[in-house]
PDB file of C-alpha atoms in Angstrom:
ATOM      1  CA  MET A   1      68.188 121.879  70.287  1.00 47.00           C
ATOM      2  CA  ASP A   2      65.877 124.757  72.517  1.00 45.00           C
ATOM      3  CA  GLN A   3      66.662 126.066  75.454  1.00 45.00           C
ATOM      4  CA  ASP A   4      64.727 124.297  77.719  1.00 45.00           C
ATOM      5  CA  SER A   5      66.395 120.975  76.162  1.00 46.00           C
ATOM      6  CA  HIS A   6      69.858 122.477  77.185  1.00 44.00           C
ATOM      7  CA  CYS A   7      68.260 123.187  80.628  1.00 44.00           C
ATOM      8  CA  THR A   8      67.086 119.833  80.990  1.00 46.00           C
ATOM      9  CA  ALA A   9      70.608 118.380  79.837  1.00 45.00           C
ATOM     10  CA  GLY A  10      72.446 120.729  82.302  1.00 46.00           C
ATOM     11  CA  ARG A  11      70.347 119.985  85.034  1.00 47.00           C
ATOM     12  CA  GLU A  12      70.798 115.978  84.253  1.00 46.00           C
ATOM     13  CA  LEU A  13      74.730 116.672  84.084  1.00 40.00           C
ATOM     14  CA  LEU A  14      74.683 118.302  87.644  1.00 42.00           C
ATOM     15  CA  GLU A  15      72.805 115.377  89.136  1.00 48.00           C
ATOM     16  CA  ALA A  16      74.630 113.079  87.941  1.00 41.00           C
ATOM     17  CA  ALA A  17      78.369 114.631  89.055  1.00 40.00           C
ATOM     18  CA  SER A  18      76.507 115.065  92.534  1.00 43.00           C
ATOM     19  CA  ARG A  19      75.818 111.518  92.635  1.00 41.00           C
ATOM     20  CA  ILE A  20      79.315 110.283  91.586  1.00 35.00           C
ATOM     21  CA  SER A  21      80.673 112.701  94.455  1.00 39.00           C
ATOM     22  CA  THR A  22      78.684 111.342  97.144  1.00 38.00           C
ATOM     23  CA  PHE A  23      79.043 107.762  96.013  1.00 34.00           C
ATOM     24  CA  SER A  24      82.933 108.707  96.008  1.00 36.00           C
ATOM     25  CA  THR A  25      82.779 110.568  99.448  1.00 35.00           C
ATOM     26  CA  THR A  26      80.471 108.205 101.294  1.00 36.00           C
ATOM     27  CA  SER A  27      82.171 106.660 104.818  1.00 36.00           C
ATOM     28  CA  PRO A  28      81.893 102.813 105.117  1.00 37.00           C
ATOM     29  CA  SER A  29      78.942 100.895 106.449  1.00 37.00           C
ATOM     30  CA  ASP A  30      78.758 100.597 110.176  1.00 38.00           C
ATOM     31  CA  GLU A  31      79.504  96.941 109.575  1.00 37.00           C
ATOM     32  CA  GLU A  32      82.949  97.734 107.850  1.00 38.00           C
ATOM     33  CA  GLN A  33      83.917 100.033 110.697  1.00 40.00           C
ATOM     34  CA  ASN A  34      83.268  97.249 113.194  1.00 40.00           C
ATOM     35  CA  GLN A  35      84.746  94.549 111.694  1.00 41.00           C
ATOM     36  CA  PRO A  36      88.426  94.155 113.114  1.00 40.00           C
ATOM     37  CA  ASN A  37      91.203  95.602 110.786  1.00 40.00           C
ATOM     38  CA  ALA A  38      93.453  92.575 109.356  1.00 38.00           C
ATOM     39  CA  GLU A  39      97.016  92.404 110.848  1.00 39.00           C
ATOM     40  CA  ILE A  40      98.644  92.820 107.958  1.00 33.00           C
ATOM     41  CA  SER A  41     102.103  94.223 108.876  1.00 37.00           C
ATOM     42  CA  CYS A  42     103.416  93.598 105.706  1.00 36.00           C
ATOM     43  CA  GLN A  43     100.604  95.999 103.853  1.00 38.00           C
ATOM     44  CA  VAL A  44     101.276  98.725 106.350  1.00 36.00           C
ATOM     45  CA  ARG A  45     104.971  98.692 105.884  1.00 39.00           C
ATOM     46  CA  LYS A  46     104.807  99.127 102.149  1.00 37.00           C
ATOM     47  CA  GLU A  47     102.113 101.673 101.897  1.00 39.00           C
ATOM     48  CA  ASN A  48     104.008 103.683 104.668  1.00 45.00           C
ATOM     49  CA  PRO A  49     107.447 103.470 103.919  1.00 40.00           C
ATOM     50  CA  GLU A  50     108.729 106.014 106.968  1.00 40.00           C
ATOM     51  CA  ASN A  51     112.280 106.238 108.028  1.00 42.00           C
ATOM     52  CA  GLY A  52     111.975 103.964 110.933  1.00 41.00           C
ATOM     53  CA  ASP A  53     110.192 101.217 108.502  1.00 41.00           C
ATOM     54  CA  LEU A  54     113.391 101.698 106.157  1.00 37.00           C
ATOM     55  CA  GLN A  55     115.878 101.594 109.088  1.00 43.00           C
ATOM     56  CA  ASP A  56     114.098  98.184 109.896  1.00 43.00           C
ATOM     57  CA  SER A  57     114.150  96.411 106.660  1.00 43.00           C
ATOM     58  CA  SER A  58     117.682  97.309 106.239  1.00 45.00           C
ATOM     59  CA  ALA A  59     118.816  95.901 109.609  1.00 45.00           C
ATOM     60  CA  SER A  60     116.476  92.921 108.473  1.00 45.00           C
ATOM     61  CA  GLN A  61     118.709  92.576 105.040  1.00 47.00           C
ATOM     62  CA  SER A  62     121.259  92.657 107.025  1.00 45.00           C
ATOM     63  CA  SER A  63     120.634  89.705 109.597  1.00 47.00           C
ATOM     64  CA  ASN A  64     119.329  87.630 106.657  1.00 50.00           C
ATOM     65  CA  SER A  65     122.858  87.479 104.976  1.00 52.00           C
ATOM     66  CA  SER A  66     124.182  85.720 107.944  1.00 55.00           C
ATOM     67  CA  MET A  67     121.002  82.914 107.724  1.00 60.00           C
ATOM     68  CA  THR A  68     121.138  79.192 106.677  1.00 67.00           C
ATOM     69  CA  THR A  69     118.395  78.439 104.196  1.00 69.00           C
ATOM     70  CA  LYS A  70     116.660  77.034 106.506  1.00 65.00           C
ATOM     71  CA  GLU A  71     116.586  79.802 108.979  1.00 64.00           C
ATOM     72  CA  LEU A  72     115.583  82.182 105.972  1.00 64.00           C
ATOM     73  CA  GLN A  73     112.675  79.538 105.009  1.00 64.00           C
ATOM     74  CA  GLU A  74     111.200  80.007 108.614  1.00 65.00           C
ATOM     75  CA  TYR A  75     111.917  83.450 108.332  1.00 61.00           C
ATOM     76  CA  TRP A  76     110.084  84.489 105.527  1.00 58.00           C
ATOM     77  CA  ARG A  77     107.664  81.971 106.620  1.00 59.00           C
ATOM     78  CA  ASN A  78     106.556  83.978 109.804  1.00 59.00           C
ATOM     79  CA  GLU A  79     107.050  87.068 107.678  1.00 52.00           C
ATOM     80  CA  LYS A  80     103.729  85.778 105.434  1.00 51.00           C
ATOM     81  CA  ARG A  81     101.910  84.857 108.704  1.00 49.00           C
ATOM     82  CA  GLN A  82     101.868  88.254 109.539  1.00 48.00           C
ATOM     83  CA  CYS A  83     100.179  89.596 106.112  1.00 44.00           C
ATOM     84  CA  ARG A  84      97.312  87.023 106.543  1.00 49.00           C
ATOM     85  CA  GLN A  85      93.816  88.505 107.990  1.00 53.00           C
ATOM     86  CA  VAL A  86      93.410  87.176 111.744  1.00 59.00           C
ATOM     87  CA  ARG A  87      90.167  87.530 112.896  1.00 86.00           C
ATOM     88  CA  LEU A  88      88.897  85.834 116.453  1.00 92.00           C
ATOM     89  CA  LEU A  89      85.499  84.579 116.934  1.00 93.00           C
ATOM     90  CA  PHE A  90      84.588  84.790 120.959  1.00 96.00           C
ATOM     91  CA  GLU A  91      81.930  82.399 122.296  1.00 95.00           C
ATOM     92  CA  ILE A  92      80.049  81.292 125.715  1.00 97.00           C
ATOM     93  CA  PRO A  93      78.338  78.418 125.269  1.00 96.00           C
ATOM     94  CA  SER A  94      78.538  77.384 129.257  1.00 96.00           C
ATOM     95  CA  THR A  95      78.796  78.027 132.999  1.00 96.00           C
ATOM     96  CA  ARG A  96      79.580  76.579 136.067  1.00 96.00           C
ATOM     97  CA  ILE A  97      78.951  77.923 139.690  1.00 95.00           C
ATOM     98  CA  VAL A  98      82.207  77.520 142.213  1.00 95.00           C
ATOM     99  CA  GLU A  99      81.098  77.311 145.717  1.00 93.00           C
ATOM    100  CA  HIS A 100      84.018  78.018 148.769  1.00 88.00           C
ATOM    101  CA  GLN A 101      83.679  78.160 152.251  1.00 85.00           C
ATOM    102  CA  LEU A 102      83.643  82.021 151.786  1.00 87.00           C
ATOM    103  CA  SER A 103      82.678  82.781 148.539  1.00 90.00           C
ATOM    104  CA  LYS A 104      80.234  81.485 145.519  1.00 92.00           C
ATOM    105  CA  TYR A 105      80.604  82.865 141.780  1.00 94.00           C
ATOM    106  CA  VAL A 106      80.252  81.865 138.141  1.00 95.00           C
ATOM    107  CA  MET A 107      82.741  80.724 136.154  1.00 97.00           C
ATOM    108  CA  TYR A 108      82.234  81.648 132.468  1.00 97.00           C
ATOM    109  CA  LYS A 109      83.389  79.459 129.626  1.00 97.00           C
ATOM    110  CA  ILE A 110      85.206  81.271 126.725  1.00 97.00           C
ATOM    111  CA  ILE A 111      85.859  79.793 123.664  1.00 96.00           C
ATOM    112  CA  ILE A 112      88.171  81.463 120.604  1.00 95.00           C
ATOM    113  CA  LEU A 113      88.402  80.286 117.612  1.00 90.00           C
ATOM    114  CA  GLN A 114      89.710  81.778 114.464  1.00 86.00           C
ATOM    115  CA  THR A 115      87.434  82.748 111.288  1.00 79.00           C
ATOM    116  CA  GLY A 116      87.643  82.194 107.727  1.00 67.00           C
ATOM    117  CA  SER A 117      88.143  78.619 108.136  1.00 57.00           C
ATOM    118  CA  PHE A 118      88.267  75.714 110.143  1.00 60.00           C
ATOM    119  CA  ASP A 119      89.900  75.703 113.331  1.00 56.00           C
ATOM    120  CA  SER A 120      90.831  72.842 114.903  1.00 65.00           C
ATOM    121  CA  ASN A 121      93.165  74.828 117.524  1.00 76.00           C
ATOM    122  CA  LYS A 122      90.563  76.489 119.548  1.00 87.00           C
ATOM    123  CA  SER A 123      91.332  77.928 122.933  1.00 92.00           C
ATOM    124  CA  VAL A 124      89.492  77.648 125.938  1.00 94.00           C
ATOM    125  CA  ILE A 125      89.494  79.571 128.781  1.00 97.00           C
ATOM    126  CA  GLU A 126      87.482  80.446 132.205  1.00 97.00           C
ATOM    127  CA  ARG A 127      86.714  83.869 133.521  1.00 98.00           C
ATOM    128  CA  ARG A 128      84.723  85.119 136.492  1.00 96.00           C
ATOM    129  CA  TYR A 129      83.003  88.415 136.473  1.00 96.00           C
ATOM    130  CA  SER A 130      85.017  89.900 138.517  1.00 95.00           C
ATOM    131  CA  ASP A 131      87.802  89.051 135.928  1.00 97.00           C
ATOM    132  CA  PHE A 132      85.948  91.239 133.308  1.00 97.00           C
ATOM    133  CA  GLU A 133      84.955  94.091 135.652  1.00 96.00           C
ATOM    134  CA  LYS A 134      88.799  94.623 136.364  1.00 97.00           C
ATOM    135  CA  LEU A 135      89.602  94.515 132.724  1.00 97.00           C
ATOM    136  CA  HIS A 136      86.750  97.095 132.070  1.00 97.00           C
ATOM    137  CA  ARG A 137      88.181  99.514 134.956  1.00 96.00           C
ATOM    138  CA  ASN A 138      91.702  98.985 133.411  1.00 96.00           C
ATOM    139  CA  LEU A 139      90.904  99.700 129.741  1.00 97.00           C
ATOM    140  CA  LEU A 140      88.697 102.825 130.874  1.00 96.00           C
ATOM    141  CA  GLU A 141      91.967 104.092 132.311  1.00 95.00           C
ATOM    142  CA  GLU A 142      94.313 103.484 129.391  1.00 94.00           C
ATOM    143  CA  PHE A 143      91.143 104.063 126.686  1.00 95.00           C
ATOM    144  CA  SER A 144      88.587 106.559 127.931  1.00 92.00           C
ATOM    145  CA  GLU A 145      87.774 107.903 124.702  1.00 92.00           C
ATOM    146  CA  GLU A 146      87.463 104.219 122.927  1.00 91.00           C
ATOM    147  CA  MET A 147      85.257 102.734 125.725  1.00 93.00           C
ATOM    148  CA  GLU A 148      83.149 105.968 125.849  1.00 90.00           C
ATOM    149  CA  ASP A 149      79.808 103.903 124.179  1.00 89.00           C
ATOM    150  CA  VAL A 150      81.198 100.308 125.782  1.00 92.00           C
ATOM    151  CA  THR A 151      78.494  99.151 128.149  1.00 91.00           C
ATOM    152  CA  PHE A 152      79.117  96.740 130.496  1.00 93.00           C
ATOM    153  CA  PRO A 153      76.618  94.476 132.770  1.00 88.00           C
ATOM    154  CA  LYS A 154      75.935  95.629 136.216  1.00 85.00           C
ATOM    155  CA  LYS A 155      75.870  93.550 139.117  1.00 83.00           C
ATOM    156  CA  THR A 156      72.608  92.983 141.165  1.00 80.00           C
ATOM    157  CA  LEU A 157      72.265  92.866 144.928  1.00 72.00           C
ATOM    158  CA  THR A 158      70.248  89.549 144.122  1.00 76.00           C
ATOM    159  CA  GLY A 159      69.623  86.927 141.904  1.00 75.00           C
ATOM    160  CA  ASN A 160      73.371  86.808 140.526  1.00 84.00           C
ATOM    161  CA  PHE A 161      72.873  82.609 140.289  1.00 89.00           C
ATOM    162  CA  THR A 162      69.726  82.700 138.444  1.00 91.00           C
ATOM    163  CA  GLU A 163      69.392  80.915 134.987  1.00 92.00           C
ATOM    164  CA  GLU A 164      67.812  84.286 133.813  1.00 92.00           C
ATOM    165  CA  ILE A 165      70.885  86.511 134.694  1.00 92.00           C
ATOM    166  CA  ILE A 166      73.504  84.040 133.996  1.00 94.00           C
ATOM    167  CA  ASN A 167      72.293  83.829 130.587  1.00 94.00           C
ATOM    168  CA  GLU A 168      72.065  87.667 130.125  1.00 94.00           C
ATOM    169  CA  ARG A 169      75.705  87.923 131.079  1.00 95.00           C
ATOM    170  CA  LYS A 170      77.154  85.390 128.561  1.00 96.00           C
ATOM    171  CA  LEU A 171      75.596  87.351 125.502  1.00 96.00           C
ATOM    172  CA  ALA A 172      76.619  90.263 127.361  1.00 96.00           C
ATOM    173  CA  PHE A 173      80.080  89.487 128.260  1.00 97.00           C
ATOM    174  CA  LYS A 174      80.356  87.486 124.311  1.00 96.00           C
ATOM    175  CA  ASP A 175      79.110  90.887 123.039  1.00 96.00           C
ATOM    176  CA  TYR A 176      81.322  93.171 124.748  1.00 97.00           C
ATOM    177  CA  LEU A 177      84.577  90.761 124.008  1.00 97.00           C
ATOM    178  CA  ARG A 178      83.438  90.962 120.285  1.00 95.00           C
ATOM    179  CA  LEU A 179      83.450  94.953 120.769  1.00 95.00           C
ATOM    180  CA  LEU A 180      86.791  95.132 122.246  1.00 96.00           C
ATOM    181  CA  TYR A 181      88.603  92.774 119.855  1.00 96.00           C
ATOM    182  CA  SER A 182      87.057  95.115 116.909  1.00 94.00           C
ATOM    183  CA  MET A 183      88.970  98.212 118.280  1.00 94.00           C
ATOM    184  CA  LYS A 184      92.525  97.624 116.880  1.00 92.00           C
ATOM    185  CA  TYR A 185      94.505  99.539 119.639  1.00 93.00           C
ATOM    186  CA  ILE A 186      92.435  97.556 122.194  1.00 96.00           C
ATOM    187  CA  ARG A 187      92.747  94.286 120.966  1.00 94.00           C
ATOM    188  CA  ARG A 188      96.782  95.279 120.592  1.00 93.00           C
ATOM    189  CA  SER A 189      96.617  96.245 124.231  1.00 95.00           C
ATOM    190  CA  LYS A 190      98.646  94.280 126.851  1.00 95.00           C
ATOM    191  CA  LYS A 191      95.980  94.269 129.325  1.00 96.00           C
ATOM    192  CA  PHE A 192      93.511  92.961 126.638  1.00 97.00           C
ATOM    193  CA  ILE A 193      95.589  90.051 125.944  1.00 97.00           C
ATOM    194  CA  ASP A 194      96.896  89.455 129.714  1.00 97.00           C
ATOM    195  CA  PHE A 195      93.244  89.159 130.578  1.00 98.00           C
ATOM    196  CA  LEU A 196      93.098  86.310 127.953  1.00 97.00           C
ATOM    197  CA  THR A 197      96.443  84.681 128.919  1.00 97.00           C
ATOM    198  CA  ARG A 198      98.011  85.674 132.099  1.00 97.00           C
ATOM    199  CA  PRO A 199      96.075  83.622 134.407  1.00 97.00           C
ATOM    200  CA  GLU A 200      97.066  80.202 132.233  1.00 97.00           C
ATOM    201  CA  LEU A 201     100.435  81.437 132.067  1.00 97.00           C
ATOM    202  CA  ARG A 202     100.466  81.969 135.859  1.00 97.00           C
ATOM    203  CA  GLU A 203      99.829  78.833 136.469  1.00 97.00           C
ATOM    204  CA  ALA A 204     102.049  76.954 133.897  1.00 98.00           C
ATOM    205  CA  TYR A 205     105.117  78.976 135.332  1.00 98.00           C
ATOM    206  CA  GLY A 206     104.167  77.863 138.669  1.00 97.00           C
ATOM    207  CA  CYS A 207     104.212  74.641 137.581  1.00 97.00           C
ATOM    208  CA  LEU A 208     107.353  74.954 135.836  1.00 97.00           C
ATOM    209  CA  ARG A 209     109.191  76.642 139.326  1.00 96.00           C
ATOM    210  CA  GLY A 210     107.755  73.251 141.027  1.00 96.00           C
ATOM    211  CA  GLY A 211     109.543  70.916 138.721  1.00 96.00           C
ATOM    212  CA  GLN A 212     105.975  70.106 137.394  1.00 98.00           C
ATOM    213  CA  TYR A 213     107.046  70.135 133.654  1.00 98.00           C
ATOM    214  CA  THR A 214     104.540  67.749 132.230  1.00 98.00           C
ATOM    215  CA  LYS A 215     101.802  70.087 133.664  1.00 98.00           C
ATOM    216  CA  ALA A 216     103.475  72.964 132.830  1.00 98.00           C
ATOM    217  CA  LEU A 217     104.186  71.773 129.294  1.00 98.00           C
ATOM    218  CA  GLU A 218     100.373  70.838 128.774  1.00 97.00           C
ATOM    219  CA  ILE A 219      99.067  74.380 129.833  1.00 97.00           C
ATOM    220  CA  LEU A 220     101.693  76.151 127.655  1.00 97.00           C
ATOM    221  CA  SER A 221     101.078  74.031 124.906  1.00 95.00           C
ATOM    222  CA  GLU A 222      97.404  75.035 125.202  1.00 94.00           C
ATOM    223  CA  VAL A 223      98.120  78.848 125.672  1.00 96.00           C
ATOM    224  CA  ILE A 224     100.563  79.422 123.028  1.00 95.00           C
ATOM    225  CA  GLY A 225      98.555  79.103 119.943  1.00 92.00           C
ATOM    226  CA  LEU A 226      96.223  82.168 121.295  1.00 94.00           C
ATOM    227  CA  GLN A 227      99.258  84.239 122.273  1.00 94.00           C
ATOM    228  CA  GLU A 228     100.277  83.558 118.696  1.00 92.00           C
ATOM    229  CA  ARG A 229      97.000  85.048 117.267  1.00 91.00           C
ATOM    230  CA  LEU A 230      96.864  87.862 119.711  1.00 93.00           C
ATOM    231  CA  THR A 231     100.300  88.819 118.787  1.00 92.00           C
ATOM    232  CA  ARG A 232     100.311  88.361 115.060  1.00 86.00           C
ATOM    233  CA  GLY A 233     102.057  92.012 114.597  1.00 84.00           C
ATOM    234  CA  ASN A 234     104.474  91.350 117.538  1.00 91.00           C
ATOM    235  CA  PRO A 235     105.765  87.472 116.998  1.00 92.00           C
ATOM    236  CA  VAL A 236     108.833  88.648 119.603  1.00 96.00           C
ATOM    237  CA  SER A 237     106.557  89.070 122.235  1.00 95.00           C
ATOM    238  CA  ILE A 238     105.743  84.577 122.565  1.00 97.00           C
ATOM    239  CA  VAL A 239     109.698  84.051 123.017  1.00 97.00           C
ATOM    240  CA  PRO A 240     109.512  83.615 126.688  1.00 97.00           C
ATOM    241  CA  THR A 241     106.733  81.344 126.178  1.00 98.00           C
ATOM    242  CA  LEU A 242     108.378  79.206 123.540  1.00 98.00           C
ATOM    243  CA  CYS A 243     111.663  79.503 125.857  1.00 98.00           C
ATOM    244  CA  ALA A 244     109.603  77.688 128.632  1.00 98.00           C
ATOM    245  CA  ILE A 245     108.583  74.849 126.038  1.00 98.00           C
ATOM    246  CA  VAL A 246     111.692  74.252 125.461  1.00 98.00           C
ATOM    247  CA  VAL A 247     112.929  74.479 128.972  1.00 98.00           C
ATOM    248  CA  CYS A 248     109.956  71.747 129.713  1.00 98.00           C
ATOM    249  CA  HIS A 249     110.926  69.342 127.033  1.00 98.00           C
ATOM    250  CA  LYS A 250     114.577  69.722 127.880  1.00 98.00           C
ATOM    251  CA  ASP A 251     114.178  68.750 131.779  1.00 97.00           C
ATOM    252  CA  LEU A 252     111.936  65.622 130.304  1.00 98.00           C
ATOM    253  CA  GLU A 253     114.595  64.656 127.757  1.00 97.00           C
ATOM    254  CA  ASN A 254     112.560  65.247 124.824  1.00 98.00           C
ATOM    255  CA  PRO A 255     115.563  66.953 123.236  1.00 98.00           C
ATOM    256  CA  ALA A 256     114.177  66.797 119.678  1.00 98.00           C
ATOM    257  CA  SER A 257     111.012  68.430 120.640  1.00 98.00           C
ATOM    258  CA  ALA A 258     113.211  70.930 122.434  1.00 98.00           C
ATOM    259  CA  PHE A 259     115.121  71.644 119.556  1.00 98.00           C
ATOM    260  CA  GLU A 260     112.268  72.168 117.339  1.00 97.00           C
ATOM    261  CA  TYR A 261     110.755  75.093 119.935  1.00 98.00           C
ATOM    262  CA  GLY A 262     114.418  76.516 120.087  1.00 98.00           C
ATOM    263  CA  GLU A 263     114.156  76.755 116.223  1.00 97.00           C
ATOM    264  CA  LYS A 264     110.756  78.617 116.538  1.00 97.00           C
ATOM    265  CA  ALA A 265     111.842  81.435 119.150  1.00 97.00           C
ATOM    266  CA  LEU A 266     115.362  81.636 117.779  1.00 96.00           C
ATOM    267  CA  SER A 267     113.888  82.512 114.204  1.00 95.00           C
ATOM    268  CA  ARG A 268     111.946  85.304 116.033  1.00 95.00           C
ATOM    269  CA  LEU A 269     114.493  86.757 117.475  1.00 95.00           C
ATOM    270  CA  GLN A 270     117.242  86.777 114.246  1.00 90.00           C
ATOM    271  CA  VAL A 271     116.572  91.124 114.103  1.00 90.00           C
ATOM    272  CA  HIS A 272     116.675  91.142 117.871  1.00 93.00           C
ATOM    273  CA  THR A 273     119.876  89.839 118.993  1.00 90.00           C
ATOM    274  CA  SER A 274     119.723  91.973 121.945  1.00 90.00           C
ATOM    275  CA  HIS A 275     117.066  91.011 123.138  1.00 94.00           C
ATOM    276  CA  ARG A 276     117.179  88.918 126.843  1.00 93.00           C
ATOM    277  CA  TYR A 277     117.092  85.328 125.838  1.00 96.00           C
ATOM    278  CA  TYR A 278     118.886  85.296 122.995  1.00 95.00           C
ATOM    279  CA  ILE A 279     122.028  84.001 124.117  1.00 94.00           C
ATOM    280  CA  PRO A 280     120.458  82.074 126.627  1.00 96.00           C
ATOM    281  CA  LEU A 281     118.558  80.311 123.865  1.00 97.00           C
ATOM    282  CA  LEU A 282     121.476  80.205 121.619  1.00 95.00           C
ATOM    283  CA  GLU A 283     123.571  78.402 124.107  1.00 96.00           C
ATOM    284  CA  THR A 284     120.724  75.677 124.619  1.00 97.00           C
ATOM    285  CA  MET A 285     120.526  75.131 120.763  1.00 97.00           C
ATOM    286  CA  ILE A 286     124.159  74.565 120.727  1.00 97.00           C
ATOM    287  CA  ALA A 287     124.023  72.159 123.829  1.00 97.00           C
ATOM    288  CA  LEU A 288     120.754  70.282 121.712  1.00 97.00           C
ATOM    289  CA  ALA A 289     122.247  70.300 118.578  1.00 97.00           C
ATOM    290  CA  TYR A 290     125.684  68.561 119.818  1.00 96.00           C
ATOM    291  CA  GLU A 291     123.424  66.075 121.485  1.00 96.00           C
ATOM    292  CA  LEU A 292     121.009  65.316 118.593  1.00 97.00           C
ATOM    293  CA  GLY A 293     124.058  65.086 116.297  1.00 96.00           C
ATOM    294  CA  LYS A 294     122.737  68.382 114.192  1.00 95.00           C
ATOM    295  CA  ASP A 295     125.093  71.179 112.999  1.00 92.00           C
ATOM    296  CA  PHE A 296     126.250  73.134 116.428  1.00 93.00           C
ATOM    297  CA  LEU A 297     129.224  75.500 114.415  1.00 94.00           C
ATOM    298  CA  SER A 298     126.742  77.646 112.668  1.00 93.00           C
ATOM    299  CA  LEU A 299     125.047  78.229 116.093  1.00 95.00           C
ATOM    300  CA  GLN A 300     128.344  78.288 117.704  1.00 95.00           C
ATOM    301  CA  GLU A 301     129.660  80.992 115.219  1.00 94.00           C
ATOM    302  CA  LYS A 302     126.667  83.227 115.755  1.00 92.00           C
ATOM    303  CA  LEU A 303     127.364  83.014 119.822  1.00 91.00           C
ATOM    304  CA  GLU A 304     130.793  83.868 119.232  1.00 91.00           C
ATOM    305  CA  GLU A 305     130.416  86.571 117.060  1.00 89.00           C
ATOM    306  CA  TRP A 306     128.189  88.126 119.830  1.00 87.00           C
ATOM    307  CA  LYS A 307     130.483  87.538 122.289  1.00 83.00           C
ATOM    308  CA  ALA A 308     133.161  89.762 119.950  1.00 85.00           C
ATOM    309  CA  LYS A 309     130.654  92.856 119.729  1.00 81.00           C
ATOM    310  CA  LYS A 310     129.437  92.650 123.356  1.00 74.00           C
ATOM    311  CA  ASP A 311     131.196  93.579 126.722  1.00 69.00           C
ATOM    312  CA  PRO A 312     130.932  90.498 128.483  1.00 63.00           C
ATOM    313  CA  VAL A 313     128.049  90.410 131.232  1.00 69.00           C
ATOM    314  CA  ARG A 314     126.894  87.770 133.610  1.00 71.00           C
ATOM    315  CA  VAL A 315     123.921  86.352 130.850  1.00 79.00           C
ATOM    316  CA  PHE A 316     121.230  83.802 132.979  1.00 92.00           C
ATOM    317  CA  THR A 317     120.786  80.610 131.643  1.00 95.00           C
ATOM    318  CA  LEU A 318     117.433  79.774 129.834  1.00 97.00           C
ATOM    319  CA  LYS A 319     115.983  77.668 132.701  1.00 97.00           C
ATOM    320  CA  GLU A 320     116.812  80.728 135.332  1.00 96.00           C
ATOM    321  CA  LEU A 321     115.070  83.102 132.869  1.00 96.00           C
ATOM    322  CA  ALA A 322     112.068  81.016 132.605  1.00 96.00           C
ATOM    323  CA  VAL A 323     111.426  80.746 136.253  1.00 95.00           C
ATOM    324  CA  ARG A 324     111.752  84.186 136.769  1.00 94.00           C
ATOM    325  CA  GLU A 325     108.607  84.723 134.263  1.00 94.00           C
ATOM    326  CA  TYR A 326     105.607  85.789 136.160  1.00 90.00           C
ATOM    327  CA  VAL A 327     106.593  85.429 139.826  1.00 83.00           C
ATOM    328  CA  GLN A 328     104.714  88.296 140.985  1.00 68.00           C
TER     329      GLN A 328
END
């Protein structure tokens, strides 16, 4: 082979190496970066076995040893649910104008559903412009860098109730929610979750305190599904709502339904026995199990075991705890 052929071959090898290097270091596309990250807590623990994760793992194993077969099955079902990709889609299909004596505003109907499969349990909420505006201000305080390029539809002095402006804002708010949800730290933040759930929860707990258990149960049953999707990486956070549902069913004399939701709540507290709801929930579950003719001895053993380890302190009943939620 002559010298020119050697040079040509050398250049081709260098170009090929360059292409391979470029391909391997190319950053993900904008579309990939904008897609919400999967809430896969088990994968994170597997890939990043830090000391804290190892301690949590050994704590779980220790707790698992005292579970019944049914409790273990429910526990691992919850763990598997946390490993599935959950992405939410936001739609704003319609609006309505609300008029009072001193005010007039537009309510935007927001439909929230899970993508990837048919979702029969979509959540429907309503929010007005001022609710979105308050959310934006709150997020700017905590996530100024992440919110740097997020635009918010400005108020206009006139024309706020024209069809053109309302339709523009419907699209703007849909894109706004989609963009916020695509940012991991924002979609996990209490401020974002509160925006989507707090008004309904406040109404539900208000009904519960007023003895309107049927109405409270109706609202809580609607919001619990949305809470589960939004807090997939933190299942303990929905324990108060589950316990409020237990209280409603119990007072409506539906012990079987109360026990069912109590089991869901208790499964989320197996490794969180210091949680303020743990003992009141155990006491309620013992009473329900006795009423339903179910095994209450294992629950009683857990209660006695906890009392033997802890100093005796005043513990509220489950209902007393529930009525204290969302008081302010």
